[in-house]
């Protein structure tokens, strides 16, 4: 796979507070199992914390990449030639596009704990998806990488 002119990769990891919540889930399970003895309580602490941590980690494992002339966002793989202009959204504008401005046909890689976002129009007439909404901590860098990849694809 050929790399784009400006490679971009971002992992949307879960916030630190979620790891504390994972531990508290384990404590809750330990307290539930306390009447059954010390060993079940310790098992509940370890098992509950581990299960909650796996859920937090899997939710936070979403990746956004621009590589080989494609935008890879979560499960989506979109050629940059099928994308239009990218619009950088601040926190308020991103909230609006997540809620009342949202089109049900759009593709959203949404993480509510990430305030910034990028909205990219899909220009492929065969694709019913009107735009792609991506939660990102670095919308300017992602937009720049998409422009560079699109310029490289047009030059080839």
Short mmCIF file of N, CA and C in Angstrom, two decimals:
data_model
loop_
_atom_site.label_atom_id
_atom_site.label_comp_id
_atom_site.label_asym_id
_atom_site.label_seq_id
_atom_site.Cartn_x
_atom_site.Cartn_y
_atom_site.Cartn_z
N UNK A 1 0.84 -1.16 0.00
CA UNK A 1 0.00 0.00 0.00
C UNK A 1 0.89 1.24 0.00
N UNK A 2 0.65 2.15 -0.91
CA UNK A 2 1.44 3.36 -1.01
C UNK A 2 0.98 4.38 0.01
N UNK A 3 1.94 5.04 0.66
CA UNK A 3 1.60 6.05 1.65
C UNK A 3 1.19 7.34 0.96
N UNK A 4 0.30 8.10 1.58
CA UNK A 4 -0.11 9.38 1.05
C UNK A 4 1.00 10.40 1.28
N UNK A 5 0.87 11.56 0.65
CA UNK A 5 1.88 12.60 0.75
C UNK A 5 2.06 13.07 2.20
N UNK A 6 0.99 13.26 2.91
CA UNK A 6 1.03 13.65 4.32
C UNK A 6 0.31 12.58 5.12
N UNK A 7 1.03 11.58 5.62
CA UNK A 7 0.35 10.51 6.34
C UNK A 7 -0.27 11.04 7.63
N UNK A 8 -1.39 10.47 7.97
CA UNK A 8 -2.12 10.88 9.17
C UNK A 8 -2.63 9.64 9.86
N UNK A 9 -2.45 9.59 11.16
CA UNK A 9 -3.02 8.50 11.95
C UNK A 9 -3.38 9.02 13.33
N UNK A 10 -4.57 8.67 13.77
CA UNK A 10 -5.05 9.09 15.08
C UNK A 10 -5.88 7.97 15.69
N UNK A 11 -5.67 7.73 16.96
CA UNK A 11 -6.47 6.76 17.70
C UNK A 11 -7.31 7.54 18.70
N UNK A 12 -8.61 7.32 18.65
CA UNK A 12 -9.53 8.02 19.55
C UNK A 12 -9.68 7.22 20.83
N UNK A 13 -8.71 7.37 21.71
CA UNK A 13 -8.70 6.61 22.95
C UNK A 13 -9.72 7.17 23.95
N UNK A 14 -10.16 6.29 24.81
CA UNK A 14 -11.12 6.69 25.85
C UNK A 14 -10.44 7.63 26.84
N UNK A 15 -11.18 8.57 27.41
CA UNK A 15 -10.58 9.49 28.38
C UNK A 15 -10.15 8.78 29.66
N UNK A 16 -9.25 9.42 30.39
CA UNK A 16 -8.70 8.82 31.61
C UNK A 16 -9.77 8.52 32.65
N UNK A 17 -10.79 9.33 32.70
CA UNK A 17 -11.84 9.11 33.70
C UNK A 17 -12.54 7.77 33.50
N UNK A 18 -12.56 7.27 32.27
CA UNK A 18 -13.20 5.98 32.01
C UNK A 18 -12.44 4.84 32.69
N UNK A 19 -11.13 4.99 32.86
CA UNK A 19 -10.35 3.93 33.52
C UNK A 19 -10.67 3.91 35.01
N UNK A 20 -10.91 5.08 35.58
CA UNK A 20 -11.34 5.14 36.97
C UNK A 20 -12.73 4.50 37.11
N UNK A 21 -13.60 4.78 36.17
CA UNK A 21 -14.94 4.18 36.19
C UNK A 21 -14.84 2.66 36.06
N UNK A 22 -13.90 2.18 35.25
CA UNK A 22 -13.69 0.73 35.12
C UNK A 22 -13.31 0.12 36.47
N UNK A 23 -12.42 0.79 37.17
CA UNK A 23 -12.03 0.30 38.49
C UNK A 23 -13.22 0.32 39.45
N UNK A 24 -14.02 1.38 39.39
CA UNK A 24 -15.19 1.47 40.27
C UNK A 24 -16.22 0.40 39.94
N UNK A 25 -16.31 0.00 38.68
CA UNK A 25 -17.20 -1.12 38.32
C UNK A 25 -16.71 -2.40 39.00
N UNK A 26 -15.40 -2.61 39.01
CA UNK A 26 -14.84 -3.76 39.71
C UNK A 26 -15.11 -3.71 41.20
N UNK A 27 -14.99 -2.53 41.80
CA UNK A 27 -15.28 -2.36 43.23
C UNK A 27 -16.75 -2.68 43.50
N UNK A 28 -17.63 -2.23 42.61
CA UNK A 28 -19.06 -2.52 42.78
C UNK A 28 -19.33 -4.01 42.75
N UNK A 29 -18.72 -4.72 41.80
CA UNK A 29 -18.92 -6.16 41.73
C UNK A 29 -18.31 -6.85 42.95
N UNK A 30 -17.19 -6.33 43.43
CA UNK A 30 -16.58 -6.89 44.65
C UNK A 30 -17.50 -6.73 45.85
N UNK A 31 -18.15 -5.58 45.95
CA UNK A 31 -19.07 -5.36 47.06
C UNK A 31 -20.30 -6.26 46.97
N UNK A 32 -20.74 -6.52 45.75
CA UNK A 32 -21.88 -7.42 45.56
C UNK A 32 -21.51 -8.84 46.01
N UNK A 33 -20.27 -9.25 45.73
CA UNK A 33 -19.83 -10.61 46.05
C UNK A 33 -19.24 -10.73 47.46
N UNK A 34 -19.14 -9.64 48.20
CA UNK A 34 -18.58 -9.66 49.56
C UNK A 34 -19.26 -10.67 50.49
N UNK A 35 -20.57 -10.83 50.46
CA UNK A 35 -21.20 -11.82 51.37
C UNK A 35 -20.77 -13.26 51.10
N UNK A 36 -20.20 -13.54 49.94
CA UNK A 36 -19.80 -14.91 49.61
C UNK A 36 -18.37 -15.22 50.03
N UNK A 37 -17.66 -14.25 50.57
CA UNK A 37 -16.31 -14.48 51.07
C UNK A 37 -15.26 -13.62 50.37
N UNK A 38 -14.05 -13.77 50.88
CA UNK A 38 -12.94 -12.95 50.38
C UNK A 38 -12.53 -13.32 48.96
N UNK A 39 -12.43 -14.59 48.69
CA UNK A 39 -11.98 -15.03 47.36
C UNK A 39 -12.96 -14.61 46.26
N UNK A 40 -14.28 -14.82 46.41
CA UNK A 40 -15.20 -14.32 45.39
C UNK A 40 -15.16 -12.79 45.27
N UNK A 41 -14.94 -12.11 46.41
CA UNK A 41 -14.86 -10.65 46.35
C UNK A 41 -13.65 -10.21 45.52
N UNK A 42 -12.50 -10.81 45.75
CA UNK A 42 -11.30 -10.47 44.98
C UNK A 42 -11.47 -10.84 43.50
N UNK A 43 -12.13 -11.96 43.26
CA UNK A 43 -12.42 -12.35 41.87
C UNK A 43 -13.34 -11.36 41.19
N UNK A 44 -14.33 -10.87 41.94
CA UNK A 44 -15.23 -9.86 41.40
C UNK A 44 -14.52 -8.55 41.11
N UNK A 45 -13.61 -8.18 42.01
CA UNK A 45 -12.82 -6.95 41.79
C UNK A 45 -11.98 -7.07 40.53
N UNK A 46 -11.27 -8.17 40.41
CA UNK A 46 -10.41 -8.36 39.24
C UNK A 46 -11.23 -8.54 37.96
N UNK A 47 -12.23 -9.40 38.04
CA UNK A 47 -13.04 -9.67 36.85
C UNK A 47 -13.86 -8.48 36.39
N UNK A 48 -14.48 -7.78 37.34
CA UNK A 48 -15.28 -6.61 36.99
C UNK A 48 -14.44 -5.49 36.42
N UNK A 49 -13.27 -5.25 37.02
CA UNK A 49 -12.37 -4.22 36.51
C UNK A 49 -11.88 -4.59 35.12
N UNK A 50 -11.50 -5.84 34.94
CA UNK A 50 -11.00 -6.28 33.63
C UNK A 50 -12.08 -6.18 32.56
N UNK A 51 -13.30 -6.62 32.87
CA UNK A 51 -14.38 -6.57 31.88
C UNK A 51 -14.71 -5.12 31.50
N UNK A 52 -14.79 -4.24 32.48
CA UNK A 52 -15.07 -2.83 32.19
C UNK A 52 -13.93 -2.19 31.41
N UNK A 53 -12.69 -2.57 31.72
CA UNK A 53 -11.54 -2.02 31.00
C UNK A 53 -11.52 -2.50 29.55
N UNK A 54 -11.93 -3.72 29.31
CA UNK A 54 -12.00 -4.23 27.93
C UNK A 54 -13.03 -3.45 27.13
N UNK A 55 -14.18 -3.17 27.75
CA UNK A 55 -15.22 -2.39 27.07
C UNK A 55 -14.71 -0.98 26.76
N UNK A 56 -14.07 -0.33 27.73
CA UNK A 56 -13.55 1.03 27.52
C UNK A 56 -12.46 1.02 26.45
N UNK A 57 -11.61 0.03 26.48
CA UNK A 57 -10.53 -0.04 25.50
C UNK A 57 -11.04 -0.31 24.09
N UNK A 58 -12.01 -1.20 23.96
CA UNK A 58 -12.53 -1.50 22.62
C UNK A 58 -13.28 -0.31 22.04
N UNK A 59 -14.00 0.42 22.87
CA UNK A 59 -14.70 1.62 22.40
C UNK A 59 -13.70 2.69 22.01
N UNK A 60 -12.60 2.76 22.71
CA UNK A 60 -11.59 3.76 22.43
C UNK A 60 -10.56 3.33 21.40
N UNK A 61 -10.79 2.25 20.70
CA UNK A 61 -9.80 1.78 19.74
C UNK A 61 -10.08 2.24 18.31
N UNK A 62 -11.00 3.17 18.14
CA UNK A 62 -11.30 3.68 16.80
C UNK A 62 -10.10 4.44 16.26
N UNK A 63 -9.79 4.20 14.98
CA UNK A 63 -8.65 4.87 14.36
C UNK A 63 -9.10 5.61 13.12
N UNK A 64 -8.43 6.72 12.88
CA UNK A 64 -8.62 7.49 11.65
C UNK A 64 -7.25 7.56 10.98
N UNK A 65 -7.21 7.14 9.70
CA UNK A 65 -5.94 7.18 8.96
C UNK A 65 -6.19 7.68 7.55
N UNK A 66 -5.20 8.36 7.02
CA UNK A 66 -5.17 8.72 5.61
C UNK A 66 -3.93 8.03 5.06
N UNK A 67 -4.15 7.02 4.22
CA UNK A 67 -3.04 6.24 3.71
C UNK A 67 -3.41 5.64 2.36
N UNK A 68 -2.47 5.63 1.46
CA UNK A 68 -2.66 5.00 0.15
C UNK A 68 -3.82 5.58 -0.64
N UNK A 69 -4.06 6.88 -0.53
CA UNK A 69 -5.14 7.50 -1.27
C UNK A 69 -6.52 7.19 -0.72
N UNK A 70 -6.59 6.71 0.51
CA UNK A 70 -7.86 6.38 1.15
C UNK A 70 -7.95 7.01 2.53
N UNK A 71 -9.17 7.31 2.91
CA UNK A 71 -9.48 7.70 4.28
C UNK A 71 -10.02 6.47 4.97
N UNK A 72 -9.35 6.03 6.00
CA UNK A 72 -9.80 4.88 6.78
C UNK A 72 -10.26 5.40 8.13
N UNK A 73 -11.55 5.28 8.39
CA UNK A 73 -12.12 5.79 9.63
C UNK A 73 -13.01 4.71 10.21
N UNK A 74 -12.54 4.08 11.28
CA UNK A 74 -13.30 2.96 11.84
C UNK A 74 -13.41 1.85 10.81
N UNK A 75 -14.63 1.48 10.45
CA UNK A 75 -14.86 0.43 9.46
C UNK A 75 -14.91 0.97 8.03
N UNK A 76 -14.96 2.28 7.87
CA UNK A 76 -15.11 2.87 6.53
C UNK A 76 -13.76 2.98 5.83
N UNK A 77 -13.79 2.73 4.52
CA UNK A 77 -12.61 2.90 3.67
C UNK A 77 -13.09 3.67 2.44
N UNK A 78 -12.72 4.95 2.38
CA UNK A 78 -13.23 5.84 1.34
C UNK A 78 -12.07 6.38 0.54
N UNK A 79 -12.08 6.23 -0.79
CA UNK A 79 -11.01 6.84 -1.59
C UNK A 79 -11.11 8.37 -1.51
N UNK A 80 -9.97 9.03 -1.42
CA UNK A 80 -9.99 10.49 -1.29
C UNK A 80 -10.53 11.15 -2.55
N UNK A 81 -10.52 10.45 -3.66
CA UNK A 81 -11.09 11.01 -4.89
C UNK A 81 -12.61 11.14 -4.80
N UNK A 82 -13.23 10.41 -3.87
CA UNK A 82 -14.69 10.49 -3.69
C UNK A 82 -15.08 11.50 -2.62
N UNK A 83 -14.11 12.24 -2.12
CA UNK A 83 -14.38 13.20 -1.06
C UNK A 83 -14.28 14.63 -1.57
N UNK A 84 -15.12 15.49 -1.03
CA UNK A 84 -15.10 16.90 -1.38
C UNK A 84 -14.29 17.68 -0.36
N UNK A 85 -14.72 18.91 -0.14
CA UNK A 85 -14.03 19.78 0.81
C UNK A 85 -14.29 19.36 2.25
N UNK A 86 -13.27 19.55 3.06
CA UNK A 86 -13.38 19.25 4.48
C UNK A 86 -13.69 20.52 5.24
N UNK A 87 -14.65 20.44 6.15
CA UNK A 87 -15.03 21.58 6.98
C UNK A 87 -14.64 21.30 8.41
N UNK A 88 -13.78 22.16 8.96
CA UNK A 88 -13.33 22.02 10.34
C UNK A 88 -14.43 22.58 11.25
N UNK A 89 -14.84 21.77 12.23
CA UNK A 89 -15.92 22.16 13.14
C UNK A 89 -15.38 22.37 14.54
N UNK A 90 -15.75 23.51 15.14
CA UNK A 90 -15.40 23.72 16.54
C UNK A 90 -16.39 22.93 17.41
N UNK A 91 -16.25 23.03 18.72
CA UNK A 91 -17.07 22.22 19.62
C UNK A 91 -18.56 22.49 19.44
N UNK A 92 -18.96 23.76 19.32
CA UNK A 92 -20.39 24.08 19.18
C UNK A 92 -20.94 23.61 17.83
N UNK A 93 -20.19 23.84 16.78
CA UNK A 93 -20.63 23.43 15.45
C UNK A 93 -20.65 21.90 15.35
N UNK A 94 -19.69 21.22 15.96
CA UNK A 94 -19.67 19.75 15.96
C UNK A 94 -20.90 19.21 16.68
N UNK A 95 -21.27 19.83 17.79
CA UNK A 95 -22.46 19.40 18.54
C UNK A 95 -23.71 19.55 17.67
N UNK A 96 -23.78 20.65 16.92
CA UNK A 96 -24.93 20.88 16.04
C UNK A 96 -25.00 19.82 14.94
N UNK A 97 -23.84 19.47 14.36
CA UNK A 97 -23.83 18.46 13.28
C UNK A 97 -24.06 17.05 13.83
N UNK A 98 -23.83 16.84 15.13
CA UNK A 98 -24.13 15.54 15.74
C UNK A 98 -25.60 15.40 16.07
N UNK A 99 -26.30 16.52 16.18
CA UNK A 99 -27.69 16.49 16.65
C UNK A 99 -28.66 16.98 15.58
N UNK A 100 -29.09 18.21 15.66
CA UNK A 100 -30.19 18.68 14.81
C UNK A 100 -29.81 18.90 13.35
N UNK A 101 -28.54 19.09 13.02
CA UNK A 101 -28.14 19.25 11.62
C UNK A 101 -27.78 17.91 10.96
N UNK A 102 -27.73 16.85 11.72
CA UNK A 102 -27.26 15.55 11.21
C UNK A 102 -28.21 14.97 10.17
N UNK A 103 -27.63 14.36 9.17
CA UNK A 103 -28.38 13.62 8.16
C UNK A 103 -28.29 12.14 8.53
N UNK A 104 -29.41 11.43 8.59
CA UNK A 104 -29.36 10.02 9.00
C UNK A 104 -28.58 9.13 8.03
N UNK A 105 -28.32 9.61 6.82
CA UNK A 105 -27.58 8.80 5.85
C UNK A 105 -26.07 8.97 5.96
N UNK A 106 -25.61 9.91 6.78
CA UNK A 106 -24.17 10.19 6.85
C UNK A 106 -23.44 9.09 7.62
N UNK A 107 -22.14 9.04 7.41
CA UNK A 107 -21.28 8.13 8.18
C UNK A 107 -20.68 8.94 9.31
N UNK A 108 -20.84 8.46 10.53
CA UNK A 108 -20.30 9.16 11.69
C UNK A 108 -19.36 8.26 12.47
N UNK A 109 -18.15 8.74 12.64
CA UNK A 109 -17.24 8.14 13.61
C UNK A 109 -17.26 9.12 14.77
N UNK A 110 -18.17 8.87 15.68
CA UNK A 110 -18.53 9.83 16.71
C UNK A 110 -18.01 9.39 18.07
N UNK A 111 -17.28 10.28 18.69
CA UNK A 111 -16.87 10.10 20.08
C UNK A 111 -17.22 11.40 20.79
N UNK A 112 -18.22 11.37 21.64
CA UNK A 112 -18.75 12.58 22.28
C UNK A 112 -17.72 13.25 23.18
N UNK A 113 -16.74 12.51 23.66
CA UNK A 113 -15.73 13.09 24.53
C UNK A 113 -14.64 13.83 23.76
N UNK A 114 -14.69 13.80 22.43
CA UNK A 114 -13.75 14.55 21.60
C UNK A 114 -14.49 15.78 21.08
N UNK A 115 -14.09 16.99 21.50
CA UNK A 115 -14.89 18.17 21.16
C UNK A 115 -14.82 18.58 19.69
N UNK A 116 -13.68 18.45 19.05
CA UNK A 116 -13.54 18.89 17.67
C UNK A 116 -13.99 17.82 16.68
N UNK A 117 -14.24 18.26 15.45
CA UNK A 117 -14.68 17.31 14.42
C UNK A 117 -14.36 17.86 13.04
N UNK A 118 -14.49 17.00 12.07
CA UNK A 118 -14.30 17.34 10.67
C UNK A 118 -15.48 16.77 9.89
N UNK A 119 -16.07 17.59 9.03
CA UNK A 119 -17.15 17.13 8.18
C UNK A 119 -16.66 17.21 6.74
N UNK A 120 -16.70 16.06 6.04
CA UNK A 120 -16.19 15.98 4.68
C UNK A 120 -17.32 15.52 3.77
N UNK A 121 -17.61 16.32 2.74
CA UNK A 121 -18.64 15.95 1.78
C UNK A 121 -18.19 14.76 0.95
N UNK A 122 -19.14 13.87 0.64
CA UNK A 122 -18.88 12.74 -0.25
C UNK A 122 -19.42 13.14 -1.62
N UNK A 123 -18.54 13.18 -2.63
CA UNK A 123 -18.91 13.66 -3.96
C UNK A 123 -19.24 12.54 -4.94
N UNK A 124 -19.09 11.30 -4.54
CA UNK A 124 -19.38 10.16 -5.41
C UNK A 124 -20.89 10.07 -5.64
N UNK A 125 -21.36 10.22 -6.89
CA UNK A 125 -22.81 10.18 -7.12
C UNK A 125 -23.44 8.81 -6.86
N UNK A 126 -22.65 7.76 -6.89
CA UNK A 126 -23.18 6.42 -6.64
C UNK A 126 -23.32 6.12 -5.15
N UNK A 127 -22.73 6.96 -4.31
CA UNK A 127 -22.76 6.74 -2.87
C UNK A 127 -23.89 7.57 -2.25
N UNK A 128 -24.82 6.94 -1.54
CA UNK A 128 -25.93 7.70 -0.94
C UNK A 128 -25.52 8.50 0.30
N UNK A 129 -24.30 8.29 0.78
CA UNK A 129 -23.83 9.00 1.97
C UNK A 129 -23.50 10.44 1.60
N UNK A 130 -24.18 11.44 2.22
CA UNK A 130 -23.92 12.83 1.83
C UNK A 130 -22.61 13.39 2.37
N UNK A 131 -22.21 12.94 3.56
CA UNK A 131 -20.97 13.43 4.13
C UNK A 131 -20.47 12.45 5.19
N UNK A 132 -19.23 12.68 5.60
CA UNK A 132 -18.58 11.89 6.64
C UNK A 132 -18.31 12.83 7.81
N UNK A 133 -18.74 12.45 9.00
CA UNK A 133 -18.49 13.23 10.21
C UNK A 133 -17.49 12.46 11.05
N UNK A 134 -16.35 13.08 11.34
CA UNK A 134 -15.29 12.41 12.09
C UNK A 134 -14.94 13.22 13.34
N UNK A 135 -15.10 12.63 14.50
CA UNK A 135 -14.59 13.25 15.72
C UNK A 135 -13.08 13.12 15.68
N UNK A 136 -12.39 14.22 15.90
CA UNK A 136 -10.93 14.20 15.86
C UNK A 136 -10.37 15.28 16.77
N UNK A 137 -9.24 14.98 17.38
CA UNK A 137 -8.58 15.96 18.23
C UNK A 137 -7.74 16.93 17.42
N UNK A 138 -7.45 16.59 16.17
CA UNK A 138 -6.61 17.42 15.31
C UNK A 138 -7.29 17.63 13.95
N UNK A 139 -8.40 18.37 13.90
CA UNK A 139 -9.12 18.52 12.63
C UNK A 139 -8.31 19.24 11.55
N UNK A 140 -7.48 20.22 11.94
CA UNK A 140 -6.68 20.94 10.94
C UNK A 140 -5.70 20.01 10.26
N UNK A 141 -5.02 19.18 11.05
CA UNK A 141 -4.04 18.24 10.49
C UNK A 141 -4.71 17.20 9.60
N UNK A 142 -5.88 16.72 10.00
CA UNK A 142 -6.61 15.74 9.19
C UNK A 142 -7.05 16.36 7.88
N UNK A 143 -7.56 17.58 7.92
CA UNK A 143 -7.99 18.26 6.69
C UNK A 143 -6.80 18.47 5.77
N UNK A 144 -5.66 18.83 6.32
CA UNK A 144 -4.45 19.03 5.52
C UNK A 144 -4.00 17.71 4.89
N UNK A 145 -4.06 16.62 5.65
CA UNK A 145 -3.66 15.31 5.12
C UNK A 145 -4.61 14.87 4.00
N UNK A 146 -5.91 15.15 4.14
CA UNK A 146 -6.87 14.81 3.09
C UNK A 146 -6.61 15.62 1.83
N UNK A 147 -6.33 16.92 1.98
CA UNK A 147 -6.02 17.76 0.82
C UNK A 147 -4.76 17.27 0.12
N UNK A 148 -3.73 16.94 0.90
CA UNK A 148 -2.47 16.46 0.31
C UNK A 148 -2.69 15.13 -0.41
N UNK A 149 -3.46 14.23 0.19
CA UNK A 149 -3.71 12.94 -0.45
C UNK A 149 -4.53 13.12 -1.72
N UNK A 150 -5.47 14.05 -1.69
CA UNK A 150 -6.30 14.31 -2.88
C UNK A 150 -5.45 14.93 -3.99
N UNK A 151 -4.55 15.86 -3.64
CA UNK A 151 -3.65 16.46 -4.64
C UNK A 151 -2.73 15.40 -5.23
N UNK A 152 -2.22 14.49 -4.39
CA UNK A 152 -1.36 13.42 -4.87
C UNK A 152 -2.13 12.47 -5.80
N UNK A 153 -3.39 12.19 -5.48
CA UNK A 153 -4.22 11.30 -6.31
C UNK A 153 -4.54 11.97 -7.65
N UNK A 154 -4.78 13.29 -7.63
CA UNK A 154 -5.08 14.01 -8.87
C UNK A 154 -3.85 14.11 -9.77
N UNK A 155 -2.66 14.22 -9.15
CA UNK A 155 -1.41 14.33 -9.92
C UNK A 155 -1.03 13.00 -10.56
N UNK A 156 -1.47 11.91 -9.98
CA UNK A 156 -1.09 10.57 -10.50
C UNK A 156 -1.94 10.16 -11.68
#
